[in-house]
XYZ file of C-alpha atoms in Angstrom:
769
model
C 35.785 -30.896 -20.602
C 32.201 -30.055 -21.524
C 31.050 -26.698 -20.218
C 27.951 -26.858 -18.046
C 24.848 -25.340 -19.669
C 23.799 -21.923 -18.489
C 20.998 -21.931 -15.907
C 17.491 -21.597 -17.296
C 15.892 -18.138 -17.233
C 12.668 -18.348 -15.210
C 9.762 -15.916 -15.315
C 8.765 -14.106 -12.131
C 8.420 -10.542 -10.852
C 10.180 -8.086 -8.587
C 8.476 -7.706 -5.192
C 10.156 -4.538 -3.928
C 7.341 -2.152 -4.845
C 3.759 -2.216 -6.043
C 4.718 -2.178 -9.729
C 5.916 -5.814 -9.492
C 7.792 -5.550 -12.784
C 8.100 -8.760 -14.775
C 11.626 -10.158 -14.627
C 13.629 -13.195 -15.689
C 15.932 -14.787 -13.135
C 18.582 -17.474 -13.035
C 19.021 -19.642 -9.962
C 22.266 -20.943 -8.537
C 24.217 -21.050 -5.311
C 23.638 -23.627 -2.611
C 21.005 -26.154 -3.730
C 20.004 -23.791 -6.537
C 18.058 -21.620 -4.073
C 19.751 -18.296 -4.761
C 18.732 -15.723 -7.368
C 22.045 -15.105 -9.111
C 21.003 -13.034 -12.145
C 18.045 -10.767 -12.890
C 16.935 -8.975 -16.028
C 13.712 -7.415 -17.277
C 11.235 -9.653 -19.081
C 10.696 -8.069 -22.504
C 7.753 -10.405 -23.158
C 5.846 -9.131 -20.121
C 2.851 -7.194 -21.507
C 2.741 -4.734 -18.639
C 6.345 -3.743 -18.022
C 7.913 -4.776 -21.359
C 11.409 -5.505 -20.060
C 11.623 -2.494 -17.761
C 13.055 -2.735 -14.297
C 14.830 -0.287 -12.030
C 18.112 -1.012 -10.275
C 16.426 -2.438 -7.194
C 15.259 -5.642 -8.869
C 18.887 -6.650 -9.340
C 19.132 -7.102 -5.570
C 16.322 -9.653 -5.157
C 18.603 -12.329 -3.742
C 19.092 -10.228 -0.625
C 15.413 -10.947 0.033
C 15.355 -14.576 -1.035
C 18.544 -15.606 0.769
C 18.274 -13.608 3.957
C 20.220 -15.067 6.890
C 17.319 -14.397 9.255
C 14.884 -16.725 7.491
C 12.792 -18.788 9.896
C 12.549 -22.548 9.389
C 10.447 -23.741 12.324
C 7.422 -22.577 14.305
C 8.534 -20.785 17.456
C 6.857 -20.475 20.856
C 7.776 -17.902 23.463
C 9.064 -19.259 26.771
C 8.279 -17.681 30.122
C 11.714 -16.028 30.143
C 10.989 -14.269 26.809
C 13.172 -16.485 24.627
C 11.786 -18.702 21.868
C 11.798 -22.458 21.454
C 11.216 -24.482 18.295
C 8.073 -26.595 18.145
C 6.596 -28.778 15.425
C 3.786 -27.633 13.162
C 1.114 -29.884 14.659
C 1.800 -28.529 18.128
C 1.879 -24.938 16.916
C -1.412 -25.183 15.024
C -3.178 -26.992 17.863
C -2.033 -24.558 20.567
C -2.706 -21.429 18.515
C -6.179 -22.615 17.506
C -7.011 -23.519 21.101
C -5.872 -20.136 22.429
C -7.814 -18.178 19.788
C -10.923 -20.242 20.566
C -10.461 -19.599 24.277
C -10.436 -15.846 23.671
C -13.466 -16.159 21.392
C -15.397 -18.176 23.953
C -14.579 -15.920 26.931
C -14.540 -12.445 25.367
C -15.963 -12.791 21.863
C -14.266 -13.294 18.514
C -14.472 -9.576 17.785
C -11.633 -9.109 20.284
C -9.279 -10.716 17.748
C -7.760 -8.273 15.263
C -6.267 -9.468 11.987
C -3.470 -7.231 10.695
C -1.615 -7.383 7.380
C -2.319 -9.919 4.685
C 0.537 -9.167 2.341
C 3.097 -6.616 1.292
C 3.566 -4.991 -2.079
C 4.103 -8.207 -4.005
C 2.204 -10.891 -2.070
C -1.537 -10.414 -1.759
C -2.677 -13.922 -2.625
C -1.921 -15.558 0.724
C -3.947 -13.061 2.723
C -6.971 -13.912 0.600
C -7.110 -17.270 2.374
C -7.338 -15.749 5.867
C -11.103 -14.969 5.986
C -12.092 -18.615 6.510
C -10.208 -18.972 9.787
C -11.181 -15.446 10.852
C -14.846 -16.252 10.314
C -14.494 -19.491 12.236
C -13.283 -17.656 15.333
C -15.622 -14.673 14.868
C -12.909 -12.087 14.150
C -14.543 -8.963 12.689
C -11.862 -6.289 12.694
C -8.844 -5.991 10.440
C -6.135 -3.505 9.580
C -3.075 -3.094 7.421
C -0.570 -0.488 6.301
C -3.045 1.089 3.856
C -4.695 2.615 6.913
C -1.621 4.739 7.560
C -1.392 5.826 3.920
C -4.471 5.682 1.724
C -7.648 5.684 3.802
C -8.207 9.431 3.508
C -7.836 9.082 -0.249
C -10.153 6.060 -0.210
C -12.831 7.935 1.724
C -12.942 10.805 -0.755
C -12.698 8.800 -3.978
C -15.612 6.590 -2.918
C -17.734 9.737 -2.530
C -16.468 11.600 -5.597
C -15.841 9.113 -8.407
C -17.342 5.939 -6.978
C -14.197 3.841 -6.854
C -10.424 3.686 -6.975
C -8.912 5.893 -9.676
C -5.579 5.949 -11.456
C -3.963 8.138 -14.089
C -3.056 7.064 -17.611
C 0.519 8.324 -17.601
C 1.532 6.544 -20.764
C -0.866 8.636 -22.842
C -1.478 11.837 -20.855
C -0.495 15.241 -22.188
C 0.027 16.589 -18.662
C 1.062 14.739 -15.502
C 0.534 16.319 -12.093
C 2.457 14.525 -9.324
C 1.903 15.490 -5.684
C 4.199 14.170 -2.957
C 5.373 11.473 -5.344
C 8.800 10.595 -6.775
C 8.174 7.855 -9.374
C 11.860 7.780 -10.275
C 12.444 5.956 -6.995
C 9.033 4.561 -6.055
C 7.399 3.935 -9.459
C 3.604 4.145 -9.140
C 2.949 3.354 -12.795
C 4.598 0.914 -15.225
C 7.999 1.718 -16.701
C 8.142 4.885 -14.615
C 11.628 6.089 -15.520
C 11.065 5.475 -19.227
C 7.740 7.325 -19.121
C 9.217 10.253 -17.184
C 12.079 10.607 -19.661
C 9.691 10.482 -22.609
C 7.533 13.144 -21.022
C 10.524 15.392 -20.319
C 11.732 15.155 -23.916
C 8.361 15.824 -25.552
C 7.696 19.561 -26.005
C 3.965 18.873 -26.296
C 3.731 17.237 -22.872
C 4.048 18.782 -19.432
C 5.266 17.342 -16.143
C 4.312 19.250 -12.978
C 5.705 18.127 -9.631
C 4.706 19.267 -6.129
C 7.437 18.390 -3.645
C 9.494 20.288 -1.053
C 12.624 18.498 -2.229
C 14.318 18.591 -5.628
C 13.742 14.918 -6.332
C 14.956 13.009 -9.355
C 11.459 13.420 -10.795
C 11.380 17.141 -10.003
C 14.641 17.560 -11.922
C 12.793 16.391 -15.047
C 9.728 18.565 -14.472
C 8.568 21.495 -16.557
C 7.264 23.071 -13.355
C 8.481 22.177 -9.891
C 6.227 23.639 -7.194
C 8.631 23.500 -4.261
C 6.066 23.826 -1.528
C 6.933 24.457 2.114
C 6.625 21.225 4.111
C 3.112 20.794 5.482
C 1.507 23.536 3.376
C 0.411 21.551 0.336
C -3.249 22.245 1.144
C -2.817 25.970 0.612
C -0.946 25.457 -2.646
C -3.558 23.065 -4.031
C -6.352 25.408 -2.943
C -4.560 28.285 -4.661
C -4.360 26.350 -7.937
C -8.035 25.398 -7.696
C -8.962 28.990 -6.898
C -6.995 30.193 -9.903
C -8.720 27.665 -12.160
C -12.150 28.872 -11.063
C -11.416 32.578 -10.903
C -9.817 32.613 -14.370
C -12.653 30.448 -15.752
C -10.331 27.602 -16.729
C -12.777 24.871 -15.730
C -14.848 22.700 -18.091
C -18.431 23.845 -17.523
C -19.923 21.670 -20.267
C -18.289 18.514 -18.939
C -19.424 19.292 -15.406
C -22.996 19.893 -16.551
C -23.045 16.531 -18.331
C -21.221 14.332 -15.834
C -21.094 15.929 -12.377
C -23.134 16.968 -9.385
C -22.317 19.205 -6.440
C -20.023 21.431 -8.477
C -21.918 24.685 -7.941
C -21.210 24.692 -4.192
C -17.533 23.930 -4.776
C -17.084 26.559 -7.478
C -18.726 29.158 -5.252
C -16.318 28.356 -2.404
C -13.273 28.430 -4.662
C -14.207 31.881 -5.988
C -13.386 33.223 -2.532
C -9.888 31.734 -2.306
C -7.251 34.462 -1.824
C -4.982 32.861 -4.388
C -1.948 35.131 -4.026
C -2.031 34.903 -0.225
C -2.289 31.121 -0.279
C 0.538 30.834 -2.799
C 2.784 33.019 -0.666
C 1.901 31.019 2.460
C 2.857 27.827 0.623
C 6.144 29.379 -0.501
C 5.284 29.363 -4.217
C 5.639 32.395 -6.568
C 2.277 33.534 -7.899
C 3.605 33.270 -11.436
C 4.053 29.515 -10.994
C 0.487 29.126 -9.756
C -0.770 31.093 -12.758
C 1.285 29.030 -15.200
C 0.179 25.761 -13.607
C -3.480 26.713 -13.779
C -3.154 27.725 -17.421
C -1.631 24.366 -18.303
C -4.231 22.383 -16.336
C -7.079 24.405 -17.795
C -6.027 23.958 -21.415
C -4.456 20.499 -21.525
C -6.076 17.819 -23.666
C -5.573 15.200 -20.966
C -4.439 15.337 -17.346
C -3.358 12.503 -15.067
C -2.939 13.121 -11.344
C -1.012 10.974 -8.879
C -0.650 11.638 -5.180
C 1.367 9.613 -2.695
C 2.850 9.513 0.785
C 4.372 12.998 0.595
C 0.899 14.409 1.206
C -0.861 11.320 2.552
C 1.484 11.167 5.558
C 1.471 14.885 6.214
C -0.844 17.529 7.679
C -4.235 17.934 5.982
C -3.839 14.607 4.195
C -7.537 13.897 3.574
C -8.333 17.394 2.343
C -5.219 17.191 0.145
C -6.688 14.078 -1.482
C -9.958 15.960 -1.959
C -8.063 18.776 -3.659
C -6.313 16.365 -6.029
C -9.599 14.879 -7.229
C -11.082 18.346 -7.704
C -8.173 19.199 -9.998
C -9.063 16.574 -12.574
C -12.845 16.813 -12.181
C -13.092 20.589 -12.547
C -11.037 20.374 -15.733
C -13.053 17.447 -17.150
C -10.174 14.988 -17.057
C -12.012 11.848 -16.007
C -13.164 8.952 -18.136
C -10.998 9.359 -21.212
C -7.685 8.169 -22.600
C -4.732 9.967 -21.021
C -6.788 11.167 -18.091
C -7.897 9.692 -14.774
C -9.955 6.510 -14.932
C -11.401 3.710 -12.833
C -9.457 0.600 -13.897
C -10.896 -2.886 -14.091
C -9.498 -4.715 -11.076
C -9.393 -8.435 -10.453
C -9.434 -7.693 -6.734
C -9.787 -4.241 -5.239
C -7.299 -3.615 -2.458
C -9.829 -1.126 -1.058
C -13.141 -2.313 0.332
C -15.940 -0.059 -0.892
C -16.703 2.373 1.909
C -20.360 2.492 2.854
C -21.731 6.002 2.399
C -24.054 6.691 5.311
C -27.519 8.092 4.608
C -27.546 9.737 8.030
C -26.424 13.387 8.216
C -26.025 15.989 10.923
C -27.052 19.644 10.639
C -23.846 20.465 8.738
C -24.517 17.738 6.204
C -21.736 15.528 7.574
C -22.156 11.775 7.617
C -23.031 10.111 10.909
C -23.745 6.492 11.741
C -20.582 5.137 10.147
C -18.680 2.148 11.528
C -16.173 2.916 14.268
C -13.585 1.117 16.382
C -14.759 -0.461 19.648
C -12.737 1.599 22.144
C -11.857 5.010 20.691
C -14.844 5.225 18.317
C -12.486 6.139 15.505
C -13.810 6.125 11.961
C -13.213 2.838 10.107
C -12.511 3.544 6.435
C -12.366 0.895 3.724
C -12.959 -1.706 6.423
C -9.638 -0.926 8.136
C -8.979 -0.047 11.757
C -6.780 3.085 11.647
C -3.183 2.160 12.391
C -2.479 5.155 14.597
C -5.304 4.163 16.920
C -4.228 0.534 17.433
C -2.326 1.034 20.708
C -5.255 2.948 22.197
C -7.558 0.081 21.190
C -5.375 -2.307 23.242
C -3.744 -0.397 26.118
C -6.900 0.148 28.138
C -9.178 -1.648 30.587
C -12.135 -1.117 28.263
C -14.150 -4.367 28.044
C -14.176 -4.233 24.240
C -10.423 -3.815 23.812
C -8.567 -6.028 21.371
C -7.091 -8.978 23.241
C -5.382 -10.888 20.429
C -3.807 -10.225 17.038
C -3.001 -12.418 14.070
C -0.338 -10.543 12.087
C 0.491 -11.781 8.606
C 3.327 -10.543 6.372
C 3.429 -7.201 8.153
C 5.796 -5.472 10.544
C 3.773 -2.845 12.435
C 6.415 -2.374 15.137
C 8.726 -1.005 12.467
C 6.243 0.580 10.054
C 3.703 2.306 12.301
C 4.150 5.557 14.200
C 5.627 5.449 17.695
C 7.296 2.040 17.636
C 7.735 2.005 21.415
C 4.016 2.305 22.024
C 3.304 -0.351 19.412
C 5.668 -2.757 21.177
C 3.951 -1.979 24.451
C 0.552 -2.694 22.877
C 1.620 -6.070 21.474
C 3.053 -6.982 24.830
C -0.295 -6.275 26.501
C -2.229 -8.716 24.304
C -3.376 -12.070 25.612
C -2.145 -13.624 22.363
C -0.031 -12.418 19.468
C 0.664 -14.693 16.486
C 2.920 -13.616 13.620
C 3.185 -15.260 10.191
C 6.339 -14.150 8.383
C 9.472 -15.413 6.697
C 11.970 -13.681 9.004
C 12.506 -12.681 12.612
C 11.053 -9.204 12.201
C 10.747 -6.526 14.858
C 7.091 -7.500 15.231
C 7.849 -11.227 15.373
C 10.124 -10.569 18.356
C 7.044 -9.435 20.303
C 4.914 -12.475 19.414
C 3.806 -15.451 21.481
C 4.030 -17.704 18.420
C 5.821 -17.240 15.095
C 4.811 -19.301 12.076
C 7.452 -19.383 9.319
C 6.152 -18.751 5.808
C 7.642 -19.684 2.476
C 9.162 -16.762 0.604
C 7.404 -15.069 -2.301
C 9.552 -17.102 -4.700
C 8.784 -20.455 -3.057
C 5.024 -20.477 -3.640
C 2.393 -19.200 -6.028
C 1.843 -15.485 -5.495
C 0.233 -12.431 -7.016
C -0.032 -8.698 -6.402
C -3.366 -6.962 -6.875
C -1.963 -3.540 -7.693
C -3.489 -3.817 -11.178
C -4.385 -0.201 -11.903
C -3.723 0.466 -15.575
C -6.064 1.798 -18.254
C -7.095 1.129 -20.993
C -5.194 -2.186 -20.813
C -4.783 -3.845 -17.452
C -2.422 -6.701 -16.700
C -2.181 -9.307 -13.935
C 0.690 -11.658 -13.141
C 0.247 -14.917 -11.239
C 3.760 -16.048 -10.335
C 4.570 -19.713 -9.971
C 7.175 -20.903 -7.461
C 10.818 -20.771 -8.534
C 11.769 -23.444 -6.007
C 10.300 -25.590 -3.255
C 9.610 -23.935 0.110
C 12.491 -23.746 2.527
C 12.247 -26.914 4.658
C 10.222 -26.219 7.779
C 8.116 -23.457 6.194
C 4.588 -23.444 4.802
C 2.711 -21.125 2.481
C 0.153 -18.817 4.067
C -2.789 -20.623 2.397
C -1.601 -23.880 3.974
C -1.213 -22.216 7.372
C -4.721 -20.754 7.230
C -6.106 -24.089 6.052
C -4.566 -25.961 8.983
C -5.817 -23.373 11.469
C -9.350 -23.681 10.114
C -9.187 -27.478 10.223
C -8.228 -27.251 13.901
C -11.273 -25.089 14.668
C -14.111 -26.086 12.328
C -13.156 -29.036 10.133
C -15.191 -30.362 7.209
C -16.455 -33.892 6.986
C -14.217 -35.334 4.220
C -17.340 -36.651 2.515
C -18.554 -33.084 1.991
C -15.510 -32.245 -0.117
C -15.039 -35.525 -1.969
C -17.424 -34.628 -4.855
C -15.383 -31.488 -5.459
C -12.122 -33.432 -5.527
C -13.611 -35.734 -8.149
C -15.061 -32.870 -10.209
C -11.751 -31.010 -10.240
C -10.167 -33.957 -12.033
C -12.797 -33.609 -14.775
C -12.047 -29.987 -15.601
C -13.204 -26.497 -14.665
C -16.687 -26.782 -16.171
C -17.412 -29.895 -14.149
C -15.923 -28.278 -11.067
C -18.126 -25.187 -11.441
C -21.243 -27.342 -11.562
C -20.158 -29.402 -8.562
C -19.214 -26.320 -6.542
C -22.589 -24.680 -7.131
C -24.375 -27.888 -6.126
C -22.261 -28.336 -2.994
C -22.657 -24.704 -1.923
C -26.435 -24.953 -2.225
C -26.514 -27.911 0.128
C -23.839 -26.808 2.608
C -23.510 -23.158 3.749
C -19.946 -23.818 4.910
C -18.830 -24.179 1.285
C -19.392 -20.475 0.596
C -18.498 -19.363 4.107
C -15.062 -20.940 3.778
C -14.860 -20.646 -0.003
C -11.147 -19.938 -0.441
C -10.260 -22.856 1.816
C -12.540 -25.192 -0.146
C -10.950 -24.112 -3.431
C -7.455 -24.601 -2.030
C -8.168 -28.079 -0.706
C -10.226 -29.354 -3.667
C -9.292 -27.455 -6.834
C -5.729 -26.724 -5.743
C -4.411 -30.304 -5.973
C -5.569 -30.543 -9.596
C -3.543 -27.511 -10.703
C -0.019 -27.764 -12.161
C 2.682 -28.688 -9.666
C 3.226 -25.966 -7.093
C 0.268 -23.832 -8.188
C -2.279 -24.906 -5.566
C -2.212 -21.490 -3.891
C -3.648 -20.050 -7.099
C -6.947 -21.901 -6.640
C -8.746 -18.892 -5.147
C -8.242 -17.076 -8.438
C -10.867 -19.342 -9.983
C -13.597 -17.648 -7.947
C -12.019 -14.248 -8.596
C -11.976 -14.935 -12.338
C -15.615 -16.003 -12.266
C -16.683 -12.848 -10.425
C -14.644 -10.672 -12.759
C -16.247 -12.279 -15.821
C -19.704 -11.679 -14.355
C -19.078 -7.946 -13.860
C -16.507 -7.015 -16.529
C -17.491 -9.262 -19.427
C -17.020 -6.658 -22.191
C -13.540 -5.616 -21.067
C -12.598 -9.251 -20.584
C -13.858 -10.179 -24.065
C -11.787 -7.396 -25.649
C -8.779 -8.973 -23.977
C -9.591 -12.255 -25.720
C -11.589 -14.057 -23.031
C -15.065 -14.243 -24.517
C -18.141 -16.386 -24.090
C -20.728 -16.657 -21.307
C -19.412 -15.483 -17.912
C -18.628 -18.989 -16.645
C -16.730 -19.819 -19.834
C -14.881 -16.501 -19.963
C -13.955 -16.814 -16.292
C -12.536 -20.291 -16.840
C -10.538 -19.031 -19.821
C -9.057 -16.222 -17.759
C -8.209 -18.512 -14.846
C -6.537 -21.023 -17.155
C -4.509 -18.279 -18.821
C -3.264 -16.935 -15.475
C -2.283 -20.423 -14.295
C -0.565 -21.402 -17.535
C 1.251 -18.149 -18.342
C 2.986 -17.642 -14.980
C 3.694 -14.209 -16.429
C 1.732 -11.095 -17.241
C -1.718 -11.550 -18.766
C -3.783 -8.675 -20.158
C -7.179 -9.299 -18.594
C -9.071 -6.152 -19.596
C -9.134 -3.718 -22.494
C -11.431 -0.763 -21.930
C -13.347 1.748 -23.985
C -12.922 5.388 -22.876
C -16.337 5.548 -21.171
C -15.740 2.498 -18.939
C -15.081 4.643 -15.878
C -18.608 6.032 -15.902
C -20.014 2.503 -15.887
C -17.765 1.483 -12.979
C -18.634 4.554 -10.951
C -20.785 3.271 -8.077
C -22.419 6.655 -7.482
C -26.013 7.188 -8.699
C -26.255 7.435 -12.465
C -22.496 7.128 -12.875
C -22.220 10.850 -12.125
C -19.198 12.189 -10.289
C -19.700 14.300 -7.170
C -17.625 17.308 -6.173
C -19.367 18.378 -2.984
C -18.369 16.593 0.202
C -19.502 18.838 3.076
C -16.841 17.549 5.488
C -14.068 18.357 3.036
C -15.447 21.625 1.711
C -15.676 22.853 5.301
C -11.997 22.022 5.727
C -11.153 23.865 2.515
C -12.871 26.937 3.935
C -11.000 26.543 7.245
C -7.699 27.062 5.403
C -8.566 30.769 5.423
C -7.391 30.840 9.055
C -3.850 30.006 7.866
C -3.490 27.628 10.820
C -0.748 25.248 9.707
C 1.322 22.703 11.583
C 4.376 24.644 12.703
C 7.821 24.003 14.087
C 8.902 25.455 17.434
C 11.969 26.795 19.174
C 12.489 23.356 20.713
C 11.989 21.535 17.398
C 12.781 24.035 14.627
C 13.124 21.581 11.720
C 10.786 19.303 9.773
C 11.939 15.716 9.390
C 10.622 13.550 6.556
C 10.831 10.176 8.302
C 11.138 7.671 5.479
C 12.329 8.821 2.061
C 12.558 6.386 -0.849
C 16.088 6.371 -2.299
C 18.040 4.344 -4.851
C 18.763 1.542 -2.381
C 15.735 1.631 -0.144
C 12.457 -0.167 -0.710
C 9.977 -2.020 1.445
C 11.423 -3.854 4.426
C 11.152 -7.358 2.998
C 14.859 -6.844 2.227
C 16.409 -6.914 5.685
C 20.070 -7.442 4.776
C 21.742 -3.985 4.908
C 24.410 -5.186 2.467
C 22.010 -4.531 -0.388
C 22.517 -0.776 0.023
C 25.292 -0.013 -2.464
C 25.929 3.520 -1.253
C 26.070 5.289 2.085
C 23.271 7.568 0.861
C 20.859 4.805 1.798
C 21.599 5.425 5.479
C 22.317 9.126 5.868
C 20.231 12.075 7.004
C 19.985 14.725 4.268
C 20.229 18.405 5.124
C 20.388 21.722 3.294
C 23.957 23.150 3.015
C 22.980 26.389 4.738
C 21.455 24.570 7.681
C 24.529 22.352 7.966
C 26.804 25.381 8.016
C 24.679 27.156 10.637
C 24.749 24.061 12.846
C 28.463 23.452 12.354
C 27.977 20.054 10.707
C 30.204 18.857 7.876
C 29.238 16.447 5.107
C 29.754 12.951 6.502
C 29.793 14.266 10.052
C 27.774 12.989 12.983
C 24.823 14.815 14.493
C 22.212 14.174 17.148
C 18.645 14.056 15.866
C 15.958 14.616 18.481
C 12.166 14.488 18.293
C 9.464 14.400 20.936
C 9.839 10.599 21.020
C 13.555 9.806 20.877
C 17.070 10.994 20.196
C 19.560 9.213 17.914
C 22.926 9.830 16.310
C 22.942 10.116 12.534
C 25.495 10.458 9.765
C 24.772 13.616 7.801
C 24.824 14.143 4.035
C 24.784 17.762 2.879
C 22.315 17.957 0.000
C 21.492 21.118 -1.930
C 18.217 19.526 -3.039
C 16.793 19.959 0.469
C 14.940 23.107 1.524
C 16.220 25.106 4.462
C 14.660 23.725 7.618
C 13.821 20.399 5.972
C 15.724 17.171 6.692
C 15.054 13.574 5.681
C 15.876 10.014 6.655
C 15.536 7.005 4.317
C 12.895 4.346 4.767
C 13.652 0.664 5.160
C 16.460 0.704 7.716
C 16.846 0.316 11.448
C 16.251 -3.411 11.014
C 17.921 -6.089 13.099
C 20.001 -8.529 11.032
C 22.636 -11.133 11.977
C 26.269 -10.281 11.281
C 28.953 -12.766 10.224
C 29.143 -14.043 13.809
C 25.406 -14.539 14.089
C 24.933 -11.542 16.379
C 21.957 -9.302 15.650
C 23.039 -5.828 14.577
C 20.819 -2.836 13.787
C 21.972 -0.804 10.779
C 20.649 2.698 10.202
C 17.762 4.454 11.872
C 14.248 3.110 12.290
C 12.166 6.214 11.470
C 9.237 5.232 13.663
C 11.326 5.272 16.809
C 11.126 9.035 16.204
C 7.493 9.572 15.187
C 4.645 10.492 17.535
C 1.321 8.684 17.429
C -0.668 11.835 18.203
C 0.641 13.640 15.110
C -2.019 12.476 12.681
C -4.766 13.577 10.345
C -7.855 14.627 12.259
C -10.158 12.793 9.854
C -8.528 9.542 8.668
C -5.917 9.397 11.477
C -3.063 8.856 9.007
C 0.310 9.710 10.596
C 2.519 12.676 9.800
C 5.614 10.659 8.902
C 6.592 13.382 6.429
C 6.181 16.173 8.981
C 8.013 15.264 12.180
C 9.167 18.219 14.247
C 12.821 17.739 15.070
C 16.070 19.268 16.309
C 19.563 18.579 14.948
C 22.795 19.281 16.816
C 26.438 18.708 15.944
C 28.276 15.950 17.804
C 31.977 16.073 18.638
C 34.335 17.349 15.969
C 31.703 18.358 13.445
């Protein structure tokens, strides 16, 4: 009997974190729709065959039992009924238009637009949003990165990233790349760094993480006191004259004011307050001041903690004061096909203290809008009010704010108060359960997709992924959903698009000419550009790649602004020609494509600040640095004597697109970690049950005694507390949802980012230890 041939290996990428490592997969199972084998793609130019253990579990995402296969409409009794797509689109469009006509389209908030591996679909949403007059948007970046975004726009003129492959010294703050990556081939790079006596790895983290175990210096800061530690290091750099005066004179402005302030830092006192021996601060400063190249990476450990925005300010000062910007191995501004951060407008208006005024704010609470995003922590207060400008409707795409945002109960209450809530997702998420309509999307492996976390330097790589299989029957891709919604609200005359259909059949050059001509004669062509590309260029692309049509415009814009970097990557010629070459390469490769190769000085050219000069003086932030002298830190209390890190990345936790708890191969993925001394004092044994209480809720947890935790510091994993059907079809919640425990008022006073990593808590033994 002839043995059946082995399944073909297909190129795609992992979607469980922002690194989106290139992988090869084999399909099998029922109808060939399951991912049965996964391995790293050695031909991928960005990740070169690397993948962590999590990619091996991709089928838990693709084959989830809670996939949706029909539009759903909420009944009066709260249950859902299946409806057909035509009915769903017509009713949803009509209800959005009714809100627009009665209250104004600005009362419709768009939230989401993609997770860590699927940004392409959200790029098609602006057409429908413009048609109904929706002006406000938000996503999970506004609970993580907006403080960082605000300072980097004002200091280096754009998004920065470290060159960890080539750096001599890496400084990681609140970041554990062993589990959460953050740069390509993270575990390989960390091991190489640890083995090389000429390189240094410095980690700031309260916990002894897997990355900290590899570090040359682990600064085991007290939870919530990172600002004092970072200020101490900066003060030591200045006071010991370890800064690069010549570099600052040539490339920077505003440094004199900052240096003067840092001369007054009581370094030893700040170090002690942060729980760090002075000798470690001295050693760290010596390394940073003398290294040939420094790369800095911060993440949620400080961005979801007290003083998050000033912490981001500190991190940028570290590499600017030492002259580690705009060179190989240091911090750079990468060439990006699409920036995930909208450039923040720097206001020309100032108050007496030099602080910006006149910036854009939210309609009800007047909260600062950064990078175009409504702050997540303020969403409920923008809805649960009788204010005439409150948000009355939300369109939520590929996002689960009920689970991911602080104070889940209040978020559920806010969604319930809306006149209309529409969710686009592949599964019955916690947010979908609160919706009026649910529109089922194809999975990330059933359509063309791409992530725009392209941050590397000097070579940057993008990966447009083709579909591995047809969409699950009853589902549509997000571009198709947005297209149908637009057509129900503001349709085109077919005759307006026919010339573009014909031109697309004649090739990209002919299409470019036809598009320019059509746009000149019809303003709707540009207004709804992504839709037009999808409907006219999309059908001419290889089978299943229609969703990639918007990348044509992106490629053209990239060629117009980054022609030299693009040419070094092999895509030369006039901008229109180079853009077409890049687009064709992305469509044809369906794998990683190097789209930019930079010279060391590229970052100065990308810097949007005047003259390409960096800026160190932000009055708002320097004032906050000076306020640290009061030693007023977020503190625990007798009622809540412990600090809970609500959402730690572990070996079997990732983003919540994987909802099946079976993917967790160890109990560690579900347990609360605690220091052995604390466990003994509380009478809790390893594997025992305890009651965890915060200001918001109280839950029972299984405890894991972990010597890597500081005394007084406990942690729960991220990614659990999700509802998922058991073998009998009954929904069961496994693990703890961290945001049932977090408080919405615990947030940064500038960017409003939540304190998920600093939740005041109490732990008590339950029953027989």
